CSV table of C-alpha atoms and ligand atoms in Angstrom, one decimal:
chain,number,residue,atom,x,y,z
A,1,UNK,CA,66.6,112.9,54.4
A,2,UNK,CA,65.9,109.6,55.8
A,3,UNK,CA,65.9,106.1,54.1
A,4,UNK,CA,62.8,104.3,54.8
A,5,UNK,CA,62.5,100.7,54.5
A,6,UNK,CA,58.6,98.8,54.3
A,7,UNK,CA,57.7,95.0,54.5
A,8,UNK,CA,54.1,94.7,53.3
A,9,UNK,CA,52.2,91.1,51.9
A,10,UNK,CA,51.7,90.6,48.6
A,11,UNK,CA,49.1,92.4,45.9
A,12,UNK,CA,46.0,89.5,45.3
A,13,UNK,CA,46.7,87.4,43.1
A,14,UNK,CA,44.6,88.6,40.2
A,15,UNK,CA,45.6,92.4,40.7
A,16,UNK,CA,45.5,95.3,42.7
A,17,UNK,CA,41.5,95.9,43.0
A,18,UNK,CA,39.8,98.7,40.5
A,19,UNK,CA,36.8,98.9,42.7
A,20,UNK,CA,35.6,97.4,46.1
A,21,UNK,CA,32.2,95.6,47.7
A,22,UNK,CA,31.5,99.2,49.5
A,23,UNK,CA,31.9,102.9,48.5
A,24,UNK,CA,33.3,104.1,52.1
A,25,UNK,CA,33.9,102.6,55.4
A,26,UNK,CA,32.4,104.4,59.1
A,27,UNK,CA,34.1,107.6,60.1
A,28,UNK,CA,35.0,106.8,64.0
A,29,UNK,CA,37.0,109.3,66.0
A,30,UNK,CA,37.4,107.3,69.1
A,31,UNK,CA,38.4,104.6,70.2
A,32,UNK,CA,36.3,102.4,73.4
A,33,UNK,CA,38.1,103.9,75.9
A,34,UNK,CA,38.2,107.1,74.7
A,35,UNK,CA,41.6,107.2,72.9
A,36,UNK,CA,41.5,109.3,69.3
A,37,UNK,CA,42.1,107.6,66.4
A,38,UNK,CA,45.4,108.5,64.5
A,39,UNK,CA,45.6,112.3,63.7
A,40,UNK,CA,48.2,112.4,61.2
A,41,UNK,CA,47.9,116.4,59.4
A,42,UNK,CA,47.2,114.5,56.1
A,43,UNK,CA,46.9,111.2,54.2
A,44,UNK,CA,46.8,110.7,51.1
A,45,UNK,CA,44.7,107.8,50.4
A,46,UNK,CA,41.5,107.2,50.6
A,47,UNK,CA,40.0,104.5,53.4
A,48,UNK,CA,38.8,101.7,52.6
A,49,UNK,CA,41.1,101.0,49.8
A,50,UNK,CA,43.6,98.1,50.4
A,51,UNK,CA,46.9,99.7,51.7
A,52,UNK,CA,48.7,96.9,53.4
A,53,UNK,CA,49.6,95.1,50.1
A,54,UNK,CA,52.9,96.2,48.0
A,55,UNK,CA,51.3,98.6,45.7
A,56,UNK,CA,49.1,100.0,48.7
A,57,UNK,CA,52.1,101.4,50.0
A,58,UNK,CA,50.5,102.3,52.9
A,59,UNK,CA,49.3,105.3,51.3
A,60,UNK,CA,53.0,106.7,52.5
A,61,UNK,CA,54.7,107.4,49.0
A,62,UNK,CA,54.0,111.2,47.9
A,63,UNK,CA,54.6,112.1,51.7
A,64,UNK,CA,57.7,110.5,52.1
A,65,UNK,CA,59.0,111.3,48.4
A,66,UNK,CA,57.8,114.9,48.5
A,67,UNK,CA,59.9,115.0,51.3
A,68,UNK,CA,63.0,114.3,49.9
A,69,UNK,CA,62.7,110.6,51.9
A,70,UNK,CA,64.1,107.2,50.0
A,71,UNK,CA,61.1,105.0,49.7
A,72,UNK,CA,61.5,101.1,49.6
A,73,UNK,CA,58.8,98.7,49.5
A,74,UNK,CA,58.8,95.2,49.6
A,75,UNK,CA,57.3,91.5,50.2
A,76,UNK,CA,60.8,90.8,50.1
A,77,UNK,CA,61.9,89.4,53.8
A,78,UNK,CA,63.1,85.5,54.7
A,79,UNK,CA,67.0,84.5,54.0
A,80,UNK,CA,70.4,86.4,53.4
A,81,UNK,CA,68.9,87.0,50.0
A,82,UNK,CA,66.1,88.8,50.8
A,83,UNK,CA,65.2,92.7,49.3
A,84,UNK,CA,64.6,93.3,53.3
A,85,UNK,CA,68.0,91.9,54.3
A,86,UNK,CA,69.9,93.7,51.4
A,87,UNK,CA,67.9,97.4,52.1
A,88,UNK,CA,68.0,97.3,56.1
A,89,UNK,CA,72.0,98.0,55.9
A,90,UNK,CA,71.6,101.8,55.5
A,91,UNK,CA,68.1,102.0,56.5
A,92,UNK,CA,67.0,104.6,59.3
A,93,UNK,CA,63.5,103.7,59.5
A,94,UNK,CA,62.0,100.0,59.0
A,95,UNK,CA,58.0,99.2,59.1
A,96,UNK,CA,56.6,96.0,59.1
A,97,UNK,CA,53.5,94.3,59.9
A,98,UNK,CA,52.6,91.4,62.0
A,99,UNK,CA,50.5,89.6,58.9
A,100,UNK,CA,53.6,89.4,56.8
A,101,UNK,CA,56.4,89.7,59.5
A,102,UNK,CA,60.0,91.1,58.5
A,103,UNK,CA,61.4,89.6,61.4
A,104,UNK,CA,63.8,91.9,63.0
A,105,UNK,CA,66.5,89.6,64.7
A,106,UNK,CA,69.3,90.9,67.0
A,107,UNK,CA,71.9,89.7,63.6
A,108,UNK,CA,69.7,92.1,61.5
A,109,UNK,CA,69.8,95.2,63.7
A,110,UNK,CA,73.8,94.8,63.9
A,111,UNK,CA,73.6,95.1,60.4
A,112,UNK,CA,71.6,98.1,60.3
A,113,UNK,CA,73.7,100.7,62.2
A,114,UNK,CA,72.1,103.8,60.9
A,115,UNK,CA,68.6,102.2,62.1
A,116,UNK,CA,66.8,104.3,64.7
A,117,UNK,CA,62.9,103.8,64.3
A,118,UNK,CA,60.6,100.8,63.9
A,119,UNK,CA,57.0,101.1,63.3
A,120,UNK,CA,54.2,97.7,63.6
A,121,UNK,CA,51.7,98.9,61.0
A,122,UNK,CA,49.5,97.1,63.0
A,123,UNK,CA,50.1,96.0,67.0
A,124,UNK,CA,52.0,92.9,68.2
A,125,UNK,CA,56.2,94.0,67.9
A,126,UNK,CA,57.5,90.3,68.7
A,127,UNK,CA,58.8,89.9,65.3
A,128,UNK,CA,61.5,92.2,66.5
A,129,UNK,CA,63.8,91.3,69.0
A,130,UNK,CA,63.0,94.1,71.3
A,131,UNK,CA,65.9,93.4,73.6
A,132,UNK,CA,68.5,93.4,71.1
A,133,UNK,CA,66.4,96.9,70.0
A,134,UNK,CA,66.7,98.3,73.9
A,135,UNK,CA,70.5,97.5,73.7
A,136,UNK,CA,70.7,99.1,70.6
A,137,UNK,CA,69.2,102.1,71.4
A,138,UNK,CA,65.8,102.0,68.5
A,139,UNK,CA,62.4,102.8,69.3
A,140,UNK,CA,59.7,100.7,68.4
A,141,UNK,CA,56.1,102.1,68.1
A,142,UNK,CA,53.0,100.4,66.7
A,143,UNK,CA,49.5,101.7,66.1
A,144,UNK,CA,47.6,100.7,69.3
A,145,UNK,CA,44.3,100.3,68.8
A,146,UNK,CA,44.0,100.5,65.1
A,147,UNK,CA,42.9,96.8,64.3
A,148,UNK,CA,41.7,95.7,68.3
A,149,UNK,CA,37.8,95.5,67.4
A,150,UNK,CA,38.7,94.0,64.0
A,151,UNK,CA,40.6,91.2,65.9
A,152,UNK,CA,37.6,90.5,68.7
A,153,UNK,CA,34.8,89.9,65.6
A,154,UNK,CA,37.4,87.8,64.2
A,155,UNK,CA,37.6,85.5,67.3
A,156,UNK,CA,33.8,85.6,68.1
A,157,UNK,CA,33.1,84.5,64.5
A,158,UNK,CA,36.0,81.8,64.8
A,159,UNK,CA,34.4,80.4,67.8
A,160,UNK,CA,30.9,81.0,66.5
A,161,UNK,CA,32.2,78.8,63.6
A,162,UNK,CA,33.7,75.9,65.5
A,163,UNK,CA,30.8,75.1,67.7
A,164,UNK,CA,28.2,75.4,64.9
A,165,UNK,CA,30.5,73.7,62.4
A,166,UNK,CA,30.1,76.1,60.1
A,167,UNK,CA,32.8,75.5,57.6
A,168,UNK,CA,32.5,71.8,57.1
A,169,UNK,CA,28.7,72.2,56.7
A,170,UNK,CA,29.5,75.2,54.5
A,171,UNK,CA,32.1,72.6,52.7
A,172,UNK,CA,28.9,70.3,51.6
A,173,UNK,CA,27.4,73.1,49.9
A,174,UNK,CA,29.8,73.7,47.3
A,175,UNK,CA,29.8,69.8,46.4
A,176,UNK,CA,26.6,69.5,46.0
A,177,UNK,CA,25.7,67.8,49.2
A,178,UNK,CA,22.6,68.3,51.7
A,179,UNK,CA,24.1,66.0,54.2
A,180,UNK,CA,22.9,67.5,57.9
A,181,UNK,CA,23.6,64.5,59.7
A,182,UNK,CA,27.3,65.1,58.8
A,183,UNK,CA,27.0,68.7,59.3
A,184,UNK,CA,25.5,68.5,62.8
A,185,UNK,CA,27.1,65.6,64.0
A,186,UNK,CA,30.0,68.0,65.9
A,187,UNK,CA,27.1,71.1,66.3
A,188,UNK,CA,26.9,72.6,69.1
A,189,UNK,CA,25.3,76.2,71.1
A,190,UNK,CA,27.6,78.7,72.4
A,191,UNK,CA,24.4,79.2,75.2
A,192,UNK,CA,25.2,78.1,78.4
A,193,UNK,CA,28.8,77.6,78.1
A,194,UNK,CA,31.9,78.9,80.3
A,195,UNK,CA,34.2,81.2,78.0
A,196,UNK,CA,37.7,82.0,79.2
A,197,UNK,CA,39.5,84.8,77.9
A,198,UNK,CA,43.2,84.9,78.2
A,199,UNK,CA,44.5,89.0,78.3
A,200,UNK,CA,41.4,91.0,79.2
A,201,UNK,CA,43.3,93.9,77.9
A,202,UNK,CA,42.1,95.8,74.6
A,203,UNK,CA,40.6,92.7,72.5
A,204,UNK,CA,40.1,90.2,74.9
A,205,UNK,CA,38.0,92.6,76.6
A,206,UNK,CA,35.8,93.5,73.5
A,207,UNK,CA,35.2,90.1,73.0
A,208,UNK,CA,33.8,89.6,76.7
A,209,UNK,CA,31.9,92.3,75.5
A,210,UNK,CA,31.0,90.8,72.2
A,211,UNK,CA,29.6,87.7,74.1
A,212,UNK,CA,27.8,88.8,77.2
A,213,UNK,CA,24.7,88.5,75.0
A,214,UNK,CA,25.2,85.2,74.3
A,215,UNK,CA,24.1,84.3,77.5
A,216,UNK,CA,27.8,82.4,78.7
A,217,UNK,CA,29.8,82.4,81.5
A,218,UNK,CA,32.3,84.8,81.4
A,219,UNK,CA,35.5,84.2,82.9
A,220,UNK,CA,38.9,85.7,82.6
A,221,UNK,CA,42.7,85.8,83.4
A,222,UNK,CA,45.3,89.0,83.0
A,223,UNK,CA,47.9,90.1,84.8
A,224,UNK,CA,45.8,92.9,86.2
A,225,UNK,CA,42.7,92.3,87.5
A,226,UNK,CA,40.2,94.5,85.6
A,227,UNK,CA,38.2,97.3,88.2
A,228,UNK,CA,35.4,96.1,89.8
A,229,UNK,CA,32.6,98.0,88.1
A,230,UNK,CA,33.6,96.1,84.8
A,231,UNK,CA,33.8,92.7,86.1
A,232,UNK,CA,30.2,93.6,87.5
A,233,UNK,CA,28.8,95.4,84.1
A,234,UNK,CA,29.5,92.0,82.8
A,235,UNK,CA,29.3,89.2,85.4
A,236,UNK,CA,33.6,88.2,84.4
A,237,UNK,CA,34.5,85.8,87.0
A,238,UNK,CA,38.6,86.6,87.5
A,239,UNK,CA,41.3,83.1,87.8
A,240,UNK,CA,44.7,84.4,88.6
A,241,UNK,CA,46.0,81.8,86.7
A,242,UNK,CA,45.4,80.5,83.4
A,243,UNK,CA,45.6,76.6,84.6
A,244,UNK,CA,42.4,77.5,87.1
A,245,UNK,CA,40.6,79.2,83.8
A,246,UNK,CA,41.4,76.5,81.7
A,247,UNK,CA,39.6,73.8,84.2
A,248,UNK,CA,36.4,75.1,83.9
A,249,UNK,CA,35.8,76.6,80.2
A,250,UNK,CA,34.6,74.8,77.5
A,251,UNK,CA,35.9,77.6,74.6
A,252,UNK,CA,39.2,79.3,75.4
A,253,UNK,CA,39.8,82.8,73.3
A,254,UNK,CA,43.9,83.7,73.8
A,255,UNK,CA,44.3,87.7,73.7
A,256,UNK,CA,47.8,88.4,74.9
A,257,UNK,CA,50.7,89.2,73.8
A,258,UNK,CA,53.3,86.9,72.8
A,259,UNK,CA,57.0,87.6,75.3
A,260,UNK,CA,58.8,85.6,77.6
A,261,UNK,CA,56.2,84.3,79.7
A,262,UNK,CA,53.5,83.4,77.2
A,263,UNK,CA,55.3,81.7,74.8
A,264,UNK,CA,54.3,78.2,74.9
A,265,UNK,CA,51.6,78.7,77.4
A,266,UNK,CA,49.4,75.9,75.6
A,267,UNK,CA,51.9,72.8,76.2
A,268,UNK,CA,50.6,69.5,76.6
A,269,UNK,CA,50.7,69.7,80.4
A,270,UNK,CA,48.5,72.6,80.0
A,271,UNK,CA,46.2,71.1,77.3
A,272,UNK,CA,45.9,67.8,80.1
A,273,UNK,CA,43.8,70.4,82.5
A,274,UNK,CA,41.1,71.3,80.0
A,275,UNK,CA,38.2,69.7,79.7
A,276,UNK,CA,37.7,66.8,77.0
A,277,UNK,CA,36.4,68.9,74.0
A,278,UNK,CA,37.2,72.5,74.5
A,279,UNK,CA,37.5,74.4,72.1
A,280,UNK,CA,40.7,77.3,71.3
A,281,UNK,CA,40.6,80.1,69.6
A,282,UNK,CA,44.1,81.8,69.1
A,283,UNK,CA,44.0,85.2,67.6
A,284,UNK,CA,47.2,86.8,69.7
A,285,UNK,CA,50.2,84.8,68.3
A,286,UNK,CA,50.8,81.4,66.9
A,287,UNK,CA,53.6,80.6,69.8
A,288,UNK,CA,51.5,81.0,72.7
A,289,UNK,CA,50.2,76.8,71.4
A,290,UNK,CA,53.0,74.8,71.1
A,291,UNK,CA,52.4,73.8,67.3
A,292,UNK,CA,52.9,69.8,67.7
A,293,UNK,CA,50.6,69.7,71.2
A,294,UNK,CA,48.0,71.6,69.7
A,295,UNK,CA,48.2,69.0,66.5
A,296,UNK,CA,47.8,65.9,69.0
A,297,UNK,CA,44.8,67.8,71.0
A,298,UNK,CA,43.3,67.5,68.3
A,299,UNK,CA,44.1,64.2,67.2
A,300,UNK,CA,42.6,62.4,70.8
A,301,UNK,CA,39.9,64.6,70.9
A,302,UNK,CA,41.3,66.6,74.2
A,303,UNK,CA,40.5,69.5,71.6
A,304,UNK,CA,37.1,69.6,69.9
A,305,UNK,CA,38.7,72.4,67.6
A,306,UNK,CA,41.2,74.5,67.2
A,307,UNK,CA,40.8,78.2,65.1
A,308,UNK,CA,42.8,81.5,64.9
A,309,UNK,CA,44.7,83.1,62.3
A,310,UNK,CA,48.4,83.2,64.0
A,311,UNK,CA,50.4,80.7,63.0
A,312,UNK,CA,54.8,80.4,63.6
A,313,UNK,CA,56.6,81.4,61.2
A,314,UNK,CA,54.0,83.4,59.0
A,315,UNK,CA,54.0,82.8,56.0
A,316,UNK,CA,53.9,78.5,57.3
A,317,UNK,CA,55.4,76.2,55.1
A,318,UNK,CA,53.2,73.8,53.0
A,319,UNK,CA,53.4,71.3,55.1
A,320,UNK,CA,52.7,73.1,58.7
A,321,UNK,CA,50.7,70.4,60.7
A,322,UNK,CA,48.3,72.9,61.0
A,323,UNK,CA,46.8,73.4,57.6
A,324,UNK,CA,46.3,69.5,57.8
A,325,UNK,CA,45.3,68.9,61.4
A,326,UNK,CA,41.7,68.0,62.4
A,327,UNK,CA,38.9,69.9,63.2
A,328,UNK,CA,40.6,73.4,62.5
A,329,UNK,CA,39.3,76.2,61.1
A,330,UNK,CA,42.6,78.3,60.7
A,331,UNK,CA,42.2,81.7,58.8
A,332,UNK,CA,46.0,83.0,57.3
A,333,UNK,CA,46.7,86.2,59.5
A,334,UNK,CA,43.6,88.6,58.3
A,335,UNK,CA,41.9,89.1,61.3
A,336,UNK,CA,43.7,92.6,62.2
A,337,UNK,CA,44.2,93.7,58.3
A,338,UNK,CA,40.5,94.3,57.3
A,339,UNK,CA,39.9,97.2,54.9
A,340,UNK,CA,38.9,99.1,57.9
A,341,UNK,CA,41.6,98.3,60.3
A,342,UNK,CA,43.7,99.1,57.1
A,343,UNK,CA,43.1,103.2,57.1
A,344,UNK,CA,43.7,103.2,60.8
A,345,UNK,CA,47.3,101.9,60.7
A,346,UNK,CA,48.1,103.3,57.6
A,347,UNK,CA,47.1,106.6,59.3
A,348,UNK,CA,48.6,105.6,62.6
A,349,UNK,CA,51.9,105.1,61.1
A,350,UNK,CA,52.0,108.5,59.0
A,351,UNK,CA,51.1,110.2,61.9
A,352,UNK,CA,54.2,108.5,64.2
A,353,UNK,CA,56.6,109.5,60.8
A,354,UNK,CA,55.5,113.2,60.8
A,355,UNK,CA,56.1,113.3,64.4
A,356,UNK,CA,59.1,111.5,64.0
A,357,UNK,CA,60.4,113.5,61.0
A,358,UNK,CA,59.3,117.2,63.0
A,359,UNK,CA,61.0,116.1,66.4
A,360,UNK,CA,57.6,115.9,67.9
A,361,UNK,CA,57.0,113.1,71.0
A,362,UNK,CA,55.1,110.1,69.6
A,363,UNK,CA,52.3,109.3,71.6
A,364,UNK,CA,53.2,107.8,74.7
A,365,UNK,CA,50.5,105.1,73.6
A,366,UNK,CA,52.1,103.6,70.9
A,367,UNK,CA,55.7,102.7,72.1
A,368,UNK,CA,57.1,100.0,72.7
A,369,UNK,CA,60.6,100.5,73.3
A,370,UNK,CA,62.2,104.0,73.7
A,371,UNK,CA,65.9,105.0,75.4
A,372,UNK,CA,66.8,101.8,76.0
A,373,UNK,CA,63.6,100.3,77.9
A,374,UNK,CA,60.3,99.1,77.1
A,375,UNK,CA,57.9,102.3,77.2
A,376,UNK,CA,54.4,103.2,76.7
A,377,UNK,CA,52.3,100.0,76.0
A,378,UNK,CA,55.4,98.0,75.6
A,379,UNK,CA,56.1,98.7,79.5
A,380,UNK,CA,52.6,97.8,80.2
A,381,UNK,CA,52.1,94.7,78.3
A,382,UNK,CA,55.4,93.2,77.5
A,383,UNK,CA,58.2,91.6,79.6
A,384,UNK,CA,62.3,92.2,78.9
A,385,UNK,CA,64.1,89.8,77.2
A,386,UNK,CA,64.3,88.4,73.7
A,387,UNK,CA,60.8,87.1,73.5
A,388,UNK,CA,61.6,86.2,69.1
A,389,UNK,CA,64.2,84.0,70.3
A,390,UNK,CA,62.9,81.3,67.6
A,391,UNK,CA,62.3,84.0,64.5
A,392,UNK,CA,65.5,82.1,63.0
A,393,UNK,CA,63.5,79.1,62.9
A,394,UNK,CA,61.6,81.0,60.4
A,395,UNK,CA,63.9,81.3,57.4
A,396,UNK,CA,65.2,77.4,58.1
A,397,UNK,CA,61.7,76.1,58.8
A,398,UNK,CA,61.1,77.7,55.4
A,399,UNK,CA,63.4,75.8,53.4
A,400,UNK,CA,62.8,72.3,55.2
B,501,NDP,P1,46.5,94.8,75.1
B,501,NDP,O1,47.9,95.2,75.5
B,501,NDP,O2,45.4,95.8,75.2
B,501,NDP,O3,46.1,93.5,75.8
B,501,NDP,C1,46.9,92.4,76.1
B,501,NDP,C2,46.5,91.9,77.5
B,501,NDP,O4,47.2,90.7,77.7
B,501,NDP,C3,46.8,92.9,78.6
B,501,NDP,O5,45.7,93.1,79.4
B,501,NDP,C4,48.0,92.1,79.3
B,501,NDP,O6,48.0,92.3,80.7
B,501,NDP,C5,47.6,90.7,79.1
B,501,NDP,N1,48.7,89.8,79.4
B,501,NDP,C6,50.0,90.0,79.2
B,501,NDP,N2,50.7,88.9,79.6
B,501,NDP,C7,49.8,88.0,80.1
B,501,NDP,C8,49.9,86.8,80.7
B,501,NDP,N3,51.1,86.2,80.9
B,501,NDP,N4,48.7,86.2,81.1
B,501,NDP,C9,47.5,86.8,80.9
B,501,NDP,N5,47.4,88.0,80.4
B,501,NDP,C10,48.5,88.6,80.0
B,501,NDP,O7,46.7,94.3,73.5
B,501,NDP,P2,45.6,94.0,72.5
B,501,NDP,O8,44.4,93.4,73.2
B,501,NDP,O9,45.4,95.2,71.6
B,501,NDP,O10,46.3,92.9,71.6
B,501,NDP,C11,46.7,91.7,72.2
B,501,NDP,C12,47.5,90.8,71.3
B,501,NDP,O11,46.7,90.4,70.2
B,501,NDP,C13,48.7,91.6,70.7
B,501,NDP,O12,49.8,91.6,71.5
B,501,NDP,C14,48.9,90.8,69.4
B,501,NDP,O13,49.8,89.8,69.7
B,501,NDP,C15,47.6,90.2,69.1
B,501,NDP,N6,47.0,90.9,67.9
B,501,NDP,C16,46.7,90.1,66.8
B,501,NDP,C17,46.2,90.7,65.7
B,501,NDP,C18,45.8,89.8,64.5
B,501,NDP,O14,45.7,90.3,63.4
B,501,NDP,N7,45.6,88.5,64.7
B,501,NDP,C19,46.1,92.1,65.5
B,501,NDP,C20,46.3,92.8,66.8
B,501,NDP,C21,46.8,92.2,67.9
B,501,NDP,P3,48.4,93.7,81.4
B,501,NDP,O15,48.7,94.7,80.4
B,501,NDP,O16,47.3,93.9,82.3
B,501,NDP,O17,49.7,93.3,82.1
């Protein structure tokens, strides 16, 4: 009999929906590379329904309850006062998700001795302190794959949106306006352009994917240089560092993880190398930009825009430069938490707390940290090291 402790965003505002814009969503069974889509034995809710809100549950309730396991479920997470901080004391098993993140700091895995499992519902574990979660012995899975596709037509319609000014024009619309000089005075075509993609792994490269028709340069940094068949199939040219990528692109789309060595990638010194007017698109995680260079980017027109829906600390205060700043068209952090994306990790998750529960191996896919070291995907993509060492900042930044 475990306790099991869930952080999950809000219900909307006017209700948990009675019916939705579409009667079912598409049955896939694979993912691009050939991976299967979670097998739990059973859910028991029906996709397309929204599950990553409070009363959604994650469609994990009757399971867990029939099962003789303590459900809690909360929004719930920022302060000493917090449902999250009160519950996690005699918790066994915490699951949070990056669009609402119940950040996991070393102070709050002391607390939680009986803690021995941490699921993402969703992928991106740097709201937990995965060093302090190594030393501690935990192990951290998320739901690899689940949301990656939903992510890569978020950023392609986020860039699509910046060079054709689509909001602003969108914005004269609904006040009446028909004013197409001021709509197409910042317009631009993607065609022709040099795209860089930072993290050519999963998402970044579907997006490569995604704009190959465009007719665009392709051009990419990673870690690991992607075989040469693929860079081929799609004519990537590969930088082995992001400063050379950065040079030459006029739209930047950032696709890796955040840990020790991305944090802060996009500081001013970096921002100096780009062209006048490029264009970012941050979809990975809100402290790869340094927040107050991005802002000042913008401001001198070293940035012609800025988009993404990551943002540090999630939820951002009112007054987070960014919901002010020029030339933005900032989304909150949706892009991985469509509908769609939503029965995949809700499904990814039961299926890592049946295995978990029957002393089955989770996939070797979706860990992150296991026996003391980063594992699975963590050991791929991640570094050691307390890469959340600013998730305090969150609860102060919230009550500045
Ligand atoms: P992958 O692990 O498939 O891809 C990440 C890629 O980034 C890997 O190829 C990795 O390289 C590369 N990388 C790591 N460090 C660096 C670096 N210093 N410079 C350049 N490349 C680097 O993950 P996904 O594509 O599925 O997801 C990427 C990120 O997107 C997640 O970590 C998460 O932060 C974010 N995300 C955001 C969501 C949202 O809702 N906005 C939803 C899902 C994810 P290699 O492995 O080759 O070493």
């Amino acid at each position: 009999m475990a306790k099991v402790t869930c952080v999950l965003y809000d219900d909307p505002v006017d209700g948990y929906p009675k019916s939705y814009p579409r009667d079912d969503i598409p049955k896939l069974e694979y993912y691009p590379d050939g991976q299967k889509l979670p097998t739990p034995q059973k859910i028991d809710f029906k996709p397309g329904t929204l599950l990553g809100c409070v009363s959604g549950e994650l469609g994990l309730r009757r399971f867990l309850e029939d099962n003789g396991h303590e459900f809690i479920v909360t929004t719930s997470k920022d302060g000493p006062d917090s449902v999250f901080e009160r519950e996690l004391v005699d918790s066994d098993i915490i699951i949070s998700q990056p669009f609402w993140p119940a950040y996991l700091t070393a102070e709050r895995i002391a607390k939680a001795p009986k803690l021995k499992l941490v699921i993402t519902a969703g992928i991106g574990s740097d709201h937990i302190d995965l060093q302090a979660a190594m030393n501690g012995g935990l192990t951290v899975a998320e739901i690899t794959y689940c949301n990656s596709i939903s992510v890569s037509e978020h950023a392609v319609m986020q860039i699509l949106a910046l060079l054709h000014n689509y909001i602003p024009s969108y914005e004269w619309v609904v006040k009446n306006g028909w004013n197409i000089a001021d709509c197409v005075e910042r317009a631009y075509d993607l065609e022709g352009m040099s795209i860089g993609i930072v993290g050519a792994g999963r998402i970044g490269f579907a997006v490569l994917k995604r704009l190959k028709p465009f007719d665009v340069s392709l051009h990419y940094t990673d870690r690991h240089r992607l075989p040469e068949s693929a860079e081929n199939e799609l004519g990537l040219t590969y930088h082995p560092d992001v400063e050379s990528l950065v040079r030459i692109c006029d739209v930047v789309s950032i696709h890796c993880p955040l840990h020790p060595e991305t944090e802060h990638m996009f500081n001013d010194t970096l921002l100096s190398k780009m062209k006048r007017g490029t264009y970012i698109v941050n979809t990975a995680r809100g402290k790869i930009c340094d927040r107050d260079a991005i802002v000042r980017a913008l401001q001198s027109g070293q940035l012609a825009g800025y988009a993404g829906d990551v943002w540090f600390p999630e939820p951002p205060p009112n007054d987070h430069p960014w919901r002010t700043m020029p030339n933005h068209a900032m989304t909150p952090h949706v892009s991985g938490t469509t509908l769609s994306a939503q029965a995949r990790y809700a499904a990814g998750v039961r299926e890592i707390l049946e295995c978990w529960f029957d002393g089955r191996p989770i996939r070797n896919e979706y860990l992150v940290v296991e026996g003391g070291k980063l594992a699975g995907v963590g050991a791929h993509s991640y570094t050691a090291g307390n890469l959340t060492k600013g998730t305090d900042e969150a609860a102060r930044f919230k009550k500045e």
